[in-house]
Amino acid sequence: MTATTADVKADVKAAPGRSARLRDLGIVLGVVLIIVVLSVSTSTFLTTGNLVNLLDQAAVVGLLATAATLVIISGSFDLSITAVLALSAIVAVAVTNVAGVGPGMIAGVLAGAVLGMINGIVVVRIKVHSFIATLALSIIYRGVAVILTAGAIVYPAEDRATAFQALSWPTVLGGVTAASLLFLAVVAVCWILLARTTFGRRVYAIGGNEEAARLSGIRVGQIKVAVFAISGVCAALGGLILAARGGSAQASLATGMEMTAIAAAVVGGTSVMGGEGAIWRGLIGVLLITLIGNGFNLLGWDTIYQQVVQGALILGAVSLDRLLRGRRS
């Protein structure tokens, strides 16, 4: 009863207006244009091998972008996702060596959930801005990872190494890897959770106006902790995928990838101000960034300029978001 007003506000907030629809259309058309250009200019872009590779490349960034999208919509930031990824992967390897691959994978996911909850509790209880809190926690998590590994690369035991890499194996579905299927499944669950449940509406409400959400009866702290926990699980799954690909884990795993994930979410149309966005928009951002990287490789262009293009996209997306919000206010 008490959450009805906030839920209605969230629905209105989440419903795209004309300007937002035009922005979404522009992003989709941009992706289509890149696909057309790469299809015409290269003979390998539309091959099965390259398309499977594209999906596989997008898996880890896509999981992190899904995490970033959820957190940003709730009005926060999570700069610790790659540190959580690395530490969870290390936990998975350590437990695998003691108890087996199955328990190791479960332990890695649980580690991600716990680390995510710690992030949420620090942000909610200590009331430190999420940007600063998760930046500090990311340094702590990386430090713990270095301590646990003594700064070295850790490997699963030789008799368990093959099974540990199962996520990197191709499947009967056209060679699509198990990691790609896991990515798609997790994204589908998060999509439904955000778009079709009361929990999702409350996430929008909190991001749109946290104080109004609190006055409407929403337990803001619990929702925020839950969002950070989901973010941690997504990060941990990304860590399992990277560890499976390389057959190892280390403290520096995925360093800097959090910026790519946040960029994908923002470029896709998730507002940095909170309260607006969608999982599918983050996925469009991931696809756009992945296509740019793939295009640079296929065309043989210097990848140094790839960073310039990505930076320009982020700046353009944030500027457009501010412009659209200014027109609505």
mmCIF file of C-alpha atoms in Angstrom:
data_model
loop_
_atom_site.group_PDB
_atom_site.id
_atom_site.type_symbol
_atom_site.label_atom_id
_atom_site.label_comp_id
_atom_site.label_asym_id
_atom_site.label_seq_id
_atom_site.Cartn_x
_atom_site.Cartn_y
_atom_site.Cartn_z
ATOM 1 C CA MET A 1 0.000 0.000 0.000
ATOM 2 C CA THR A 2 2.651 2.508 1.051
ATOM 3 C CA ALA A 3 4.842 1.799 -1.957
ATOM 4 C CA THR A 4 2.075 2.423 -4.519
ATOM 5 C CA THR A 5 2.843 6.117 -5.030
ATOM 6 C CA ALA A 6 6.556 5.518 -5.501
ATOM 7 C CA ASP A 7 5.883 2.591 -7.835
ATOM 8 C CA VAL A 8 3.652 4.759 -10.019
ATOM 9 C CA LYS A 9 6.284 7.492 -10.042
ATOM 10 C CA ALA A 10 8.877 4.912 -11.020
ATOM 11 C CA ASP A 11 6.729 3.696 -13.906
ATOM 12 C CA VAL A 12 6.377 7.277 -15.157
ATOM 13 C CA LYS A 13 10.101 7.855 -14.669
ATOM 14 C CA ALA A 14 11.013 4.678 -16.534
ATOM 15 C CA ALA A 15 8.602 5.276 -19.405
ATOM 16 C CA PRO A 16 10.548 6.906 -22.230
ATOM 17 C CA GLY A 17 9.323 10.247 -23.595
ATOM 18 C CA ARG A 18 9.668 11.385 -27.164
ATOM 19 C CA SER A 19 13.219 12.667 -26.708
ATOM 20 C CA ALA A 20 14.273 9.447 -24.995
ATOM 21 C CA ARG A 21 12.779 7.382 -27.818
ATOM 22 C CA LEU A 22 14.689 9.443 -30.351
ATOM 23 C CA ARG A 23 17.887 8.856 -28.370
ATOM 24 C CA ASP A 24 17.213 5.118 -28.274
ATOM 25 C CA LEU A 25 16.506 5.102 -31.994
ATOM 26 C CA GLY A 26 19.759 6.936 -32.626
ATOM 27 C CA ILE A 27 21.753 4.356 -30.638
ATOM 28 C CA VAL A 28 20.136 1.446 -32.468
ATOM 29 C CA LEU A 29 20.683 3.106 -35.845
ATOM 30 C CA GLY A 30 24.326 3.679 -34.916
ATOM 31 C CA VAL A 31 24.773 -0.030 -34.214
ATOM 32 C CA VAL A 32 23.009 -0.953 -37.462
ATOM 33 C CA LEU A 33 25.222 1.466 -39.407
ATOM 34 C CA ILE A 34 28.405 -0.050 -37.977
ATOM 35 C CA ILE A 35 27.158 -3.560 -38.806
ATOM 36 C CA VAL A 36 26.390 -2.525 -42.392
ATOM 37 C CA VAL A 37 29.769 -0.812 -42.830
ATOM 38 C CA LEU A 38 31.712 -3.789 -41.442
ATOM 39 C CA SER A 39 29.660 -6.231 -43.524
ATOM 40 C CA VAL A 40 30.477 -4.322 -46.713
ATOM 41 C CA SER A 41 34.101 -3.445 -45.953
ATOM 42 C CA THR A 42 35.252 -6.867 -44.690
ATOM 43 C CA SER A 43 34.668 -10.422 -45.862
ATOM 44 C CA THR A 44 34.964 -11.957 -42.406
ATOM 45 C CA PHE A 45 32.549 -9.924 -40.272
ATOM 46 C CA LEU A 46 29.441 -11.995 -41.017
ATOM 47 C CA THR A 47 31.181 -15.356 -40.737
ATOM 48 C CA THR A 48 29.968 -17.724 -38.042
ATOM 49 C CA GLY A 49 33.365 -17.729 -36.379
ATOM 50 C CA ASN A 50 33.480 -13.948 -36.038
ATOM 51 C CA LEU A 51 29.888 -13.664 -34.775
ATOM 52 C CA VAL A 52 30.501 -16.357 -32.171
ATOM 53 C CA ASN A 53 33.687 -14.542 -31.194
ATOM 54 C CA LEU A 54 31.772 -11.258 -30.882
ATOM 55 C CA LEU A 55 29.281 -12.806 -28.480
ATOM 56 C CA ASP A 56 32.090 -14.402 -26.486
ATOM 57 C CA GLN A 57 33.952 -11.080 -26.277
ATOM 58 C CA ALA A 58 30.803 -9.362 -25.056
ATOM 59 C CA ALA A 59 30.116 -11.890 -22.271
ATOM 60 C CA VAL A 60 32.299 -10.476 -19.489
ATOM 61 C CA VAL A 61 31.803 -6.814 -20.392
ATOM 62 C CA GLY A 62 28.093 -7.548 -20.751
ATOM 63 C CA LEU A 63 27.846 -9.020 -17.261
ATOM 64 C CA LEU A 64 29.713 -6.046 -15.809
ATOM 65 C CA ALA A 65 27.578 -3.605 -17.812
ATOM 66 C CA THR A 66 24.443 -5.311 -16.484
ATOM 67 C CA ALA A 67 25.778 -4.825 -12.961
ATOM 68 C CA ALA A 68 26.673 -1.201 -13.701
ATOM 69 C CA THR A 69 23.240 -0.529 -15.220
ATOM 70 C CA LEU A 70 21.401 -1.814 -12.153
ATOM 71 C CA VAL A 71 23.551 0.194 -9.761
ATOM 72 C CA ILE A 72 23.425 3.407 -11.801
ATOM 73 C CA ILE A 73 19.636 3.235 -12.152
ATOM 74 C CA SER A 74 19.438 2.991 -8.352
ATOM 75 C CA GLY A 75 21.345 6.274 -8.135
ATOM 76 C CA SER A 76 24.764 4.870 -7.213
ATOM 77 C CA PHE A 77 28.061 3.815 -8.786
ATOM 78 C CA ASP A 78 30.088 0.650 -8.329
ATOM 79 C CA LEU A 79 33.760 1.060 -9.181
ATOM 80 C CA SER A 80 34.682 -2.173 -7.396
ATOM 81 C CA ILE A 81 33.146 -4.634 -9.877
ATOM 82 C CA THR A 82 36.436 -5.715 -11.429
ATOM 83 C CA ALA A 83 38.112 -6.022 -8.025
ATOM 84 C CA VAL A 84 35.173 -8.186 -6.927
ATOM 85 C CA LEU A 85 35.613 -10.129 -10.164
ATOM 86 C CA ALA A 86 39.288 -10.806 -9.467
ATOM 87 C CA LEU A 87 38.867 -11.744 -5.806
ATOM 88 C CA SER A 88 35.906 -14.018 -6.588
ATOM 89 C CA ALA A 89 37.909 -15.797 -9.286
ATOM 90 C CA ILE A 90 40.777 -16.340 -6.839
ATOM 91 C CA VAL A 91 38.352 -17.745 -4.253
ATOM 92 C CA ALA A 92 36.924 -20.062 -6.915
ATOM 93 C CA VAL A 93 40.387 -21.411 -7.789
ATOM 94 C CA ALA A 94 41.350 -21.854 -4.124
ATOM 95 C CA VAL A 95 38.171 -23.745 -3.231
ATOM 96 C CA THR A 96 38.431 -25.811 -6.425
ATOM 97 C CA ASN A 97 41.849 -27.043 -5.319
ATOM 98 C CA VAL A 98 40.408 -28.119 -1.976
ATOM 99 C CA ALA A 99 36.865 -29.299 -2.693
ATOM 100 C CA GLY A 100 36.422 -29.593 -6.465
ATOM 101 C CA VAL A 101 35.197 -27.541 -9.391
ATOM 102 C CA GLY A 102 31.504 -27.404 -8.433
ATOM 103 C CA PRO A 103 32.069 -26.108 -4.895
ATOM 104 C CA GLY A 104 34.726 -23.762 -6.267
ATOM 105 C CA MET A 105 32.291 -22.159 -8.711
ATOM 106 C CA ILE A 106 29.642 -21.806 -5.997
ATOM 107 C CA ALA A 107 32.188 -20.300 -3.602
ATOM 108 C CA GLY A 108 33.224 -17.764 -6.240
ATOM 109 C CA VAL A 109 29.628 -16.631 -6.793
ATOM 110 C CA LEU A 110 28.956 -16.447 -3.045
ATOM 111 C CA ALA A 111 32.131 -14.415 -2.593
ATOM 112 C CA GLY A 112 30.870 -11.943 -5.185
ATOM 113 C CA ALA A 113 27.498 -11.676 -3.437
ATOM 114 C CA VAL A 114 29.136 -11.077 -0.044
ATOM 115 C CA LEU A 115 31.540 -8.463 -1.406
ATOM 116 C CA GLY A 116 28.653 -6.732 -3.152
ATOM 117 C CA MET A 117 26.656 -6.702 0.081
ATOM 118 C CA ILE A 118 29.634 -5.164 1.876
ATOM 119 C CA ASN A 119 29.651 -2.408 -0.743
ATOM 120 C CA GLY A 120 25.962 -1.770 -0.195
ATOM 121 C CA ILE A 121 26.233 -1.779 3.599
ATOM 122 C CA VAL A 122 29.115 0.705 3.531
ATOM 123 C CA VAL A 123 27.206 3.017 1.201
ATOM 124 C CA VAL A 124 23.939 2.761 3.162
ATOM 125 C CA ARG A 125 25.171 2.661 6.762
ATOM 126 C CA ILE A 126 28.234 4.882 6.655
ATOM 127 C CA LYS A 127 26.580 7.116 4.044
ATOM 128 C CA VAL A 128 29.767 7.535 2.050
ATOM 129 C CA HIS A 129 29.112 8.479 -1.564
ATOM 130 C CA SER A 130 29.071 5.285 -3.611
ATOM 131 C CA PHE A 131 31.743 6.584 -5.999
ATOM 132 C CA ILE A 132 34.246 7.100 -3.180
ATOM 133 C CA ALA A 133 33.162 4.082 -1.134
ATOM 134 C CA THR A 134 33.442 1.565 -3.967
ATOM 135 C CA LEU A 135 36.700 3.108 -5.179
ATOM 136 C CA ALA A 136 38.189 2.605 -1.712
ATOM 137 C CA LEU A 137 36.738 -0.881 -1.412
ATOM 138 C CA SER A 138 38.106 -1.828 -4.820
ATOM 139 C CA ILE A 139 41.599 -0.985 -3.564
ATOM 140 C CA ILE A 140 40.974 -3.082 -0.453
ATOM 141 C CA TYR A 141 39.693 -6.047 -2.478
ATOM 142 C CA ARG A 142 42.678 -5.894 -4.840
ATOM 143 C CA GLY A 143 44.953 -5.773 -1.801
ATOM 144 C CA VAL A 144 43.273 -8.822 -0.280
ATOM 145 C CA ALA A 145 43.648 -10.598 -3.620
ATOM 146 C CA VAL A 146 47.379 -9.826 -3.648
ATOM 147 C CA ILE A 147 47.709 -11.126 -0.080
ATOM 148 C CA LEU A 148 45.856 -14.356 -0.867
ATOM 149 C CA THR A 149 47.952 -15.047 -3.964
ATOM 150 C CA ALA A 150 51.225 -13.541 -2.725
ATOM 151 C CA GLY A 151 51.151 -11.516 -5.930
ATOM 152 C CA ALA A 152 51.364 -14.640 -8.090
ATOM 153 C CA ILE A 153 49.046 -16.272 -10.620
ATOM 154 C CA VAL A 154 47.029 -19.119 -9.103
ATOM 155 C CA TYR A 155 46.020 -22.224 -11.038
ATOM 156 C CA PRO A 156 43.565 -25.047 -10.385
ATOM 157 C CA ALA A 157 45.146 -28.434 -9.661
ATOM 158 C CA GLU A 158 46.254 -30.280 -12.775
ATOM 159 C CA ASP A 159 43.614 -32.995 -12.403
ATOM 160 C CA ARG A 160 40.876 -30.350 -12.153
ATOM 161 C CA ALA A 161 42.142 -27.827 -14.686
ATOM 162 C CA THR A 162 40.178 -29.201 -17.639
ATOM 163 C CA ALA A 163 36.849 -29.241 -15.804
ATOM 164 C CA PHE A 164 37.551 -25.787 -14.398
ATOM 165 C CA GLN A 165 37.713 -24.426 -17.951
ATOM 166 C CA ALA A 166 34.278 -25.789 -18.897
ATOM 167 C CA LEU A 167 32.795 -22.299 -19.287
ATOM 168 C CA SER A 168 35.165 -21.623 -22.176
ATOM 169 C CA TRP A 169 34.091 -24.704 -24.114
ATOM 170 C CA PRO A 170 32.017 -24.368 -27.314
ATOM 171 C CA THR A 171 28.547 -25.936 -27.260
ATOM 172 C CA VAL A 172 26.488 -27.712 -29.896
ATOM 173 C CA LEU A 173 24.666 -24.417 -30.559
ATOM 174 C CA GLY A 174 26.834 -23.341 -33.466
ATOM 175 C CA GLY A 175 29.979 -23.285 -31.374
ATOM 176 C CA VAL A 176 28.617 -20.638 -28.980
ATOM 177 C CA THR A 177 30.533 -21.012 -25.728
ATOM 178 C CA ALA A 178 29.026 -21.938 -22.377
ATOM 179 C CA ALA A 179 30.184 -18.518 -21.128
ATOM 180 C CA SER A 180 28.057 -16.786 -23.762
ATOM 181 C CA LEU A 181 25.005 -18.841 -22.796
ATOM 182 C CA LEU A 182 25.589 -18.018 -19.124
ATOM 183 C CA PHE A 183 25.834 -14.344 -20.018
ATOM 184 C CA LEU A 184 22.558 -14.425 -21.952
ATOM 185 C CA ALA A 185 20.771 -16.285 -19.142
ATOM 186 C CA VAL A 186 21.936 -13.866 -16.446
ATOM 187 C CA VAL A 187 21.024 -10.852 -18.561
ATOM 188 C CA ALA A 188 17.537 -12.288 -19.173
ATOM 189 C CA VAL A 189 16.993 -12.766 -15.430
ATOM 190 C CA CYS A 190 18.203 -9.241 -14.601
ATOM 191 C CA TRP A 191 16.092 -7.798 -17.423
ATOM 192 C CA ILE A 192 12.928 -9.412 -16.032
ATOM 193 C CA LEU A 193 13.855 -8.471 -12.471
ATOM 194 C CA LEU A 194 14.269 -4.807 -13.359
ATOM 195 C CA ALA A 195 11.449 -4.407 -15.873
ATOM 196 C CA ARG A 196 8.725 -6.724 -14.572
ATOM 197 C CA THR A 197 8.894 -6.841 -10.790
ATOM 198 C CA THR A 198 8.059 -4.619 -7.823
ATOM 199 C CA PHE A 199 11.731 -4.761 -6.888
ATOM 200 C CA GLY A 200 12.642 -3.231 -10.242
ATOM 201 C CA ARG A 201 10.077 -0.440 -9.895
ATOM 202 C CA ARG A 202 11.488 0.381 -6.489
ATOM 203 C CA VAL A 203 15.010 0.519 -7.910
ATOM 204 C CA TYR A 204 13.781 3.136 -10.401
ATOM 205 C CA ALA A 205 11.978 5.020 -7.634
ATOM 206 C CA ILE A 206 15.098 5.167 -5.457
ATOM 207 C CA GLY A 207 17.247 6.358 -8.332
ATOM 208 C CA GLY A 208 14.696 8.965 -9.350
ATOM 209 C CA ASN A 209 14.180 10.463 -5.886
ATOM 210 C CA GLU A 210 15.571 8.591 -2.908
ATOM 211 C CA GLU A 211 13.888 10.751 -0.277
ATOM 212 C CA ALA A 212 10.480 10.477 -1.948
ATOM 213 C CA ALA A 213 10.931 6.725 -2.172
ATOM 214 C CA ARG A 214 11.757 6.563 1.536
ATOM 215 C CA LEU A 215 8.707 8.656 2.459
ATOM 216 C CA SER A 216 6.572 6.352 0.315
ATOM 217 C CA GLY A 217 7.519 3.412 2.505
ATOM 218 C CA ILE A 218 10.229 1.810 0.394
ATOM 219 C CA ARG A 219 13.061 0.306 2.421
ATOM 220 C CA VAL A 220 15.753 2.138 0.524
ATOM 221 C CA GLY A 221 18.685 0.615 2.389
ATOM 222 C CA GLN A 222 17.599 -2.974 1.778
ATOM 223 C CA ILE A 223 16.974 -2.364 -1.922
ATOM 224 C CA LYS A 224 20.370 -0.701 -2.363
ATOM 225 C CA VAL A 225 22.189 -3.524 -0.586
ATOM 226 C CA ALA A 226 20.330 -6.030 -2.770
ATOM 227 C CA VAL A 227 21.313 -4.130 -5.932
ATOM 228 C CA PHE A 228 24.983 -4.123 -4.913
ATOM 229 C CA ALA A 229 24.745 -7.848 -4.080
ATOM 230 C CA ILE A 230 23.380 -8.569 -7.578
ATOM 231 C CA SER A 231 26.183 -6.462 -8.993
ATOM 232 C CA GLY A 232 28.665 -8.591 -7.048
ATOM 233 C CA VAL A 233 27.170 -11.812 -8.393
ATOM 234 C CA CYS A 234 27.380 -10.543 -11.981
ATOM 235 C CA ALA A 235 31.003 -9.539 -11.383
ATOM 236 C CA ALA A 236 31.814 -12.936 -9.868
ATOM 237 C CA LEU A 237 30.329 -14.732 -12.883
ATOM 238 C CA GLY A 238 32.505 -12.561 -15.106
ATOM 239 C CA GLY A 239 35.480 -13.617 -12.998
ATOM 240 C CA LEU A 240 34.624 -17.294 -13.431
ATOM 241 C CA ILE A 241 34.481 -16.809 -17.195
ATOM 242 C CA LEU A 242 37.863 -15.062 -17.355
ATOM 243 C CA ALA A 243 39.432 -17.637 -15.040
ATOM 244 C CA ALA A 244 38.016 -20.438 -17.169
ATOM 245 C CA ARG A 245 39.391 -18.898 -20.347
ATOM 246 C CA GLY A 246 42.875 -18.455 -18.954
ATOM 247 C CA GLY A 247 42.858 -21.480 -16.650
ATOM 248 C CA SER A 248 44.059 -19.216 -13.855
ATOM 249 C CA ALA A 249 43.300 -16.179 -11.703
ATOM 250 C CA GLN A 250 45.313 -13.245 -10.405
ATOM 251 C CA ALA A 251 44.850 -10.013 -8.487
ATOM 252 C CA SER A 252 45.140 -7.826 -11.589
ATOM 253 C CA LEU A 253 42.386 -9.654 -13.477
ATOM 254 C CA ALA A 254 40.161 -7.311 -15.560
ATOM 255 C CA THR A 255 41.838 -4.139 -14.274
ATOM 256 C CA GLY A 256 40.219 -1.118 -15.917
ATOM 257 C CA MET A 257 37.303 -3.051 -17.393
ATOM 258 C CA GLU A 258 34.899 -1.359 -14.975
ATOM 259 C CA MET A 259 35.265 1.824 -17.008
ATOM 260 C CA THR A 260 34.307 -0.025 -20.189
ATOM 261 C CA ALA A 261 31.264 -1.498 -18.434
ATOM 262 C CA ILE A 262 30.112 1.868 -17.109
ATOM 263 C CA ALA A 263 30.756 3.375 -20.536
ATOM 264 C CA ALA A 264 28.554 0.717 -22.147
ATOM 265 C CA ALA A 265 25.737 1.433 -19.698
ATOM 266 C CA VAL A 266 25.952 5.197 -20.226
ATOM 267 C CA VAL A 267 26.387 5.038 -24.000
ATOM 268 C CA GLY A 268 23.372 2.733 -24.130
ATOM 269 C CA GLY A 269 21.209 5.425 -22.535
ATOM 270 C CA THR A 270 21.276 4.755 -18.787
ATOM 271 C CA SER A 271 21.262 8.139 -17.075
ATOM 272 C CA VAL A 272 24.210 8.855 -14.783
ATOM 273 C CA MET A 273 21.769 10.823 -12.623
ATOM 274 C CA GLY A 274 19.845 7.655 -11.765
ATOM 275 C CA GLY A 275 16.226 6.616 -12.181
ATOM 276 C CA GLU A 276 16.384 6.053 -15.951
ATOM 277 C CA GLY A 277 17.730 3.221 -18.038
ATOM 278 C CA ALA A 278 17.179 -0.404 -18.948
ATOM 279 C CA ILE A 279 19.169 -3.601 -19.260
ATOM 280 C CA TRP A 280 18.618 -3.692 -23.014
ATOM 281 C CA ARG A 281 20.138 -0.230 -23.312
ATOM 282 C CA GLY A 282 23.259 -1.422 -21.529
ATOM 283 C CA LEU A 283 23.429 -4.359 -23.923
ATOM 284 C CA ILE A 284 23.194 -2.010 -26.899
ATOM 285 C CA GLY A 285 26.105 -0.086 -25.407
ATOM 286 C CA VAL A 286 28.077 -3.317 -24.998
ATOM 287 C CA LEU A 287 27.312 -4.277 -28.593
ATOM 288 C CA LEU A 288 28.394 -0.862 -29.839
ATOM 289 C CA ILE A 289 31.702 -0.940 -27.970
ATOM 290 C CA THR A 290 32.353 -4.569 -28.945
ATOM 291 C CA LEU A 291 31.618 -3.816 -32.598
ATOM 292 C CA ILE A 292 34.026 -0.886 -32.546
ATOM 293 C CA GLY A 293 36.792 -3.094 -31.149
ATOM 294 C CA ASN A 294 36.003 -5.862 -33.624
ATOM 295 C CA GLY A 295 35.959 -3.389 -36.490
ATOM 296 C CA PHE A 296 39.364 -1.967 -35.572
ATOM 297 C CA ASN A 297 40.782 -5.500 -35.560
ATOM 298 C CA LEU A 298 39.175 -6.579 -38.833
ATOM 299 C CA LEU A 299 40.160 -3.390 -40.634
ATOM 300 C CA GLY A 300 43.679 -3.407 -39.204
ATOM 301 C CA TRP A 301 43.381 0.042 -37.676
ATOM 302 C CA ASP A 302 45.610 1.231 -34.845
ATOM 303 C CA THR A 303 43.780 0.360 -31.598
ATOM 304 C CA ILE A 304 45.161 3.514 -29.944
ATOM 305 C CA TYR A 305 42.411 5.463 -31.718
ATOM 306 C CA GLN A 306 39.821 3.047 -30.338
ATOM 307 C CA GLN A 307 40.166 4.696 -26.923
ATOM 308 C CA VAL A 308 39.571 8.103 -28.481
ATOM 309 C CA VAL A 309 36.375 6.855 -30.119
ATOM 310 C CA GLN A 310 35.123 5.272 -26.887
ATOM 311 C CA GLY A 311 35.887 8.438 -24.923
ATOM 312 C CA ALA A 312 34.027 10.547 -27.467
ATOM 313 C CA LEU A 313 31.030 8.217 -27.214
ATOM 314 C CA ILE A 314 30.940 8.514 -23.420
ATOM 315 C CA LEU A 315 31.214 12.308 -23.530
ATOM 316 C CA GLY A 316 28.509 12.496 -26.187
ATOM 317 C CA ALA A 317 26.165 10.193 -24.248
ATOM 318 C CA VAL A 318 26.543 12.123 -20.973
ATOM 319 C CA SER A 319 26.136 15.468 -22.746
ATOM 320 C CA LEU A 320 22.985 14.230 -24.496
ATOM 321 C CA ASP A 321 21.598 12.970 -21.194
ATOM 322 C CA ARG A 322 22.116 16.367 -19.580
ATOM 323 C CA LEU A 323 20.536 18.109 -22.573
ATOM 324 C CA LEU A 324 17.439 15.898 -22.514
ATOM 325 C CA ARG A 325 17.023 16.307 -18.748
ATOM 326 C CA GLY A 326 17.342 20.079 -19.126
ATOM 327 C CA ARG A 327 14.536 20.149 -21.673
ATOM 328 C CA ARG A 328 12.233 18.113 -19.404
ATOM 329 C CA SER A 329 12.871 20.286 -16.325
#
